[in-house]
XYZ file of N, CA, C and O in Angstrom:
288
model
N 0.843 -1.184 0.000
C 0.000 0.000 0.000
C 0.883 1.241 0.000
O 1.794 1.354 0.796
N 0.602 2.171 -0.890
C 1.338 3.427 -0.970
C 0.488 4.542 -0.374
O -0.674 4.702 -0.719
N 1.089 5.301 0.526
C 0.410 6.433 1.141
C 1.215 7.682 0.826
O 2.431 7.703 0.985
N 0.535 8.717 0.365
C 1.164 9.972 -0.022
C 0.593 11.080 0.853
O -0.618 11.140 1.060
N 1.465 11.956 1.352
C 1.029 13.110 2.127
C 0.976 14.326 1.221
O 1.940 14.632 0.523
N -0.167 15.002 1.226
C -0.334 16.243 0.462
C -0.482 17.378 1.475
O -1.341 17.319 2.351
N 0.389 18.392 1.355
C 0.335 19.553 2.234
C 0.512 20.829 1.415
O 1.373 20.866 0.549
N -0.277 21.839 1.712
C -0.084 23.150 1.106
C -0.870 24.179 1.898
O -1.713 23.836 2.721
N -0.571 25.425 1.632
C -1.271 26.531 2.269
C -1.901 27.398 1.186
O -1.223 27.804 0.244
N -3.180 27.656 1.333
C -3.905 28.506 0.396
C -4.189 29.838 1.085
O -4.810 29.867 2.144
N -3.717 30.914 0.492
C -3.885 32.248 1.084
C -5.313 32.762 0.950
O -5.860 33.332 1.882
N -5.890 32.605 -0.215
C -7.219 33.148 -0.495
C -8.247 32.033 -0.604
O -7.922 30.911 -0.973
N -9.492 32.371 -0.304
C -10.576 31.393 -0.372
C -10.989 31.208 -1.825
O -11.636 32.070 -2.410
N -10.563 30.102 -2.408
C -10.875 29.818 -3.807
C -11.004 28.309 -3.998
O -10.831 27.533 -3.075
N -11.241 27.913 -5.243
C -11.307 26.488 -5.579
C -9.892 25.947 -5.700
O -9.035 26.548 -6.342
N -9.663 24.807 -5.064
C -8.361 24.137 -5.120
C -8.552 22.784 -5.795
O -9.486 22.047 -5.478
N -7.676 22.471 -6.733
C -7.722 21.197 -7.447
C -6.437 20.424 -7.167
O -5.343 20.968 -7.292
N -6.591 19.165 -6.786
C -5.456 18.282 -6.549
C -5.579 17.118 -7.518
O -6.632 16.480 -7.593
N -4.522 16.837 -8.271
C -4.578 15.699 -9.190
C -3.240 14.977 -9.211
O -2.198 15.565 -8.951
N -3.320 13.699 -9.500
C -2.131 12.874 -9.705
C -2.297 12.199 -11.051
O -3.331 11.574 -11.313
N -1.296 12.364 -11.911
C -1.341 11.767 -13.242
C -0.089 10.939 -13.481
O 0.963 11.193 -12.888
N -0.209 9.952 -14.371
C 0.981 9.218 -14.772
C 1.712 10.035 -15.833
O 1.264 11.118 -16.219
N 2.845 9.554 -16.297
C 3.643 10.316 -17.247
C 3.020 10.408 -18.639
O 3.458 11.209 -19.462
N 1.984 9.621 -18.879
C 1.254 9.705 -20.148
C 0.067 10.661 -20.057
O -0.645 10.867 -21.031
N -0.161 11.239 -18.867
C -1.244 12.193 -18.688
C -2.547 11.602 -18.174
O -3.527 12.318 -18.012
N -2.572 10.300 -17.884
C -3.788 9.658 -17.375
C -3.956 9.984 -15.890
O -3.062 9.750 -15.091
N -5.138 10.553 -15.538
C -5.401 10.890 -14.143
C -5.698 9.636 -13.344
O -6.541 8.838 -13.728
N -5.005 9.509 -12.219
C -5.286 8.384 -11.329
C -5.960 8.855 -10.047
O -6.471 8.062 -9.282
N -5.946 10.183 -9.836
C -6.606 10.754 -8.656
C -6.956 12.203 -8.954
O -6.180 12.925 -9.576
N -8.136 12.636 -8.493
C -8.499 14.045 -8.609
C -9.455 14.402 -7.481
O -10.354 13.636 -7.143
N -9.212 15.562 -6.896
C -10.085 16.085 -5.850
C -10.219 17.582 -6.075
O -9.223 18.265 -6.337
N -11.430 18.087 -5.963
C -11.675 19.515 -6.089
C -12.322 19.987 -4.792
O -13.315 19.420 -4.340
N -11.709 21.015 -4.201
C -12.183 21.555 -2.934
C -12.646 22.990 -3.194
O -11.878 23.805 -3.704
N -13.887 23.293 -2.855
C -14.407 24.638 -3.103
C -14.255 25.502 -1.861
O -14.329 25.014 -0.730
N -14.034 26.776 -2.081
C -13.944 27.785 -1.015
C -12.984 27.388 0.100
O -13.324 27.437 1.280
N -11.767 27.003 -0.267
C -10.788 26.595 0.740
C -9.738 27.672 0.918
O -9.237 28.251 -0.033
N -9.381 27.917 2.177
C -8.213 28.738 2.496
C -7.627 28.197 3.797
O -8.310 27.574 4.591
N -6.328 28.400 3.981
C -5.665 27.922 5.184
C -4.702 26.795 4.864
O -4.234 26.652 3.741
N -4.405 25.988 5.882
C -3.463 24.877 5.738
C -4.201 23.586 5.422
O -5.175 23.251 6.094
N -3.721 22.887 4.415
C -4.317 21.611 4.008
C -3.305 20.508 4.270
O -2.122 20.645 3.948
N -3.762 19.428 4.865
C -2.907 18.269 5.130
C -3.780 17.028 4.988
O -4.804 16.909 5.662
N -3.385 16.118 4.098
C -4.181 14.912 3.888
C -3.266 13.759 3.505
O -2.224 13.961 2.885
N -3.653 12.565 3.903
C -2.954 11.343 3.505
C -3.799 10.635 2.462
O -4.979 10.381 2.689
N -3.202 10.342 1.323
C -3.907 9.642 0.256
C -3.391 8.215 0.164
O -2.193 8.001 -0.010
N -4.291 7.255 0.262
C -3.929 5.859 0.084
C -4.098 5.522 -1.393
O -5.206 5.574 -1.923
N -3.000 5.242 -2.056
C -3.042 4.943 -3.492
C -2.989 3.439 -3.709
O -2.063 2.897 -4.302
N -4.000 2.764 -3.224
C -4.079 1.310 -3.348
C -4.293 0.900 -4.793
O -5.072 1.517 -5.509
N -3.608 -0.116 -5.220
C -3.795 -0.643 -6.561
C -3.094 0.144 -7.648
O -3.272 -0.141 -8.821
N -2.309 1.138 -7.285
C -1.582 1.936 -8.267
C -0.215 1.294 -8.491
O 0.484 0.945 -7.542
N 0.156 1.138 -9.748
C 1.433 0.516 -10.090
C 2.619 1.367 -9.659
O 2.521 2.591 -9.593
N 3.728 0.695 -9.422
C 4.965 1.416 -9.140
C 5.349 2.237 -10.349
O 5.056 1.874 -11.485
N 5.986 3.357 -10.102
C 6.425 4.195 -11.200
C 6.455 5.655 -10.816
O 6.314 6.017 -9.652
N 6.612 6.513 -11.820
C 6.697 7.951 -11.596
C 5.376 8.609 -11.982
O 4.776 8.281 -13.003
N 4.955 9.552 -11.154
C 3.709 10.277 -11.344
C 3.955 11.762 -11.105
O 4.983 12.149 -10.556
N 2.992 12.579 -11.486
C 3.060 14.015 -11.255
C 1.884 14.408 -10.362
O 0.730 14.113 -10.675
N 2.207 15.066 -9.243
C 1.179 15.607 -8.355
C 1.045 17.085 -8.689
O 2.040 17.799 -8.785
N -0.199 17.535 -8.898
C -0.429 18.936 -9.221
C -1.485 19.504 -8.290
O -2.547 18.917 -8.111
N -1.156 20.649 -7.676
C -2.104 21.389 -6.847
C -2.302 22.743 -7.511
O -1.329 23.460 -7.760
N -3.552 23.074 -7.824
C -3.866 24.332 -8.516
C -4.862 25.134 -7.706
O -5.842 24.597 -7.182
N -4.588 26.440 -7.620
C -5.535 27.368 -7.023
C -5.449 28.660 -7.822
O -4.400 29.311 -7.844
N -6.542 28.979 -8.508
C -6.577 30.152 -9.368
C -5.443 30.052 -10.395
O -5.398 29.092 -11.148
N -4.511 30.979 -10.407
C -3.412 30.912 -11.382
C -2.163 30.266 -10.799
O -1.168 30.102 -11.496
N -2.187 29.902 -9.522
C -1.034 29.244 -8.887
C -1.095 27.742 -9.131
O -2.083 27.098 -8.804
N -0.035 27.208 -9.697
C 0.039 25.768 -9.976
C 1.364 25.252 -9.436
O 2.423 25.793 -9.734
N 1.274 24.201 -8.621
C 2.471 23.549 -8.090
C 2.481 22.125 -8.609
O 1.485 21.408 -8.492
N 3.604 21.715 -9.207
C 3.767 20.341 -9.699
C 4.976 19.725 -9.010
O 5.996 20.387 -8.847
N 4.840 18.453 -8.672
C 5.944 17.742 -8.043
C 5.934 16.295 -8.497
O 4.874 15.688 -8.659
N 7.130 15.767 -8.712
C 7.241 14.350 -9.091
C 6.974 13.471 -7.878
O 7.332 13.817 -6.765
N 6.349 12.346 -8.148
C 6.064 11.342 -7.126
C 6.546 10.006 -7.653
O 6.185 9.614 -8.772
N 7.361 9.314 -6.873
C 7.849 7.995 -7.277
C 7.282 6.969 -6.297
O 7.522 7.058 -5.092
N 6.517 6.005 -6.825
C 6.004 4.903 -6.007
C 6.913 3.706 -6.224
O 7.134 3.286 -7.349
N 7.446 3.186 -5.127
C 8.378 2.062 -5.217
C 7.764 0.795 -4.672
O 6.904 0.806 -3.861
């Protein structure tokens, strides 16, 4: 079982989108949170996901953060 921690801080109350995609662009996880501001901390259980490299993206308005994720 792979568990991933997602943490970020949103300054303004807006829609936040969290997604995880494989390197071919296929989404394996997506969550949309409306009217969120403050500190976000969540553990995602990625059961059944193959080992490999993925991209985690957190978007809020025009701010986009991308980070590589390697499941071993």
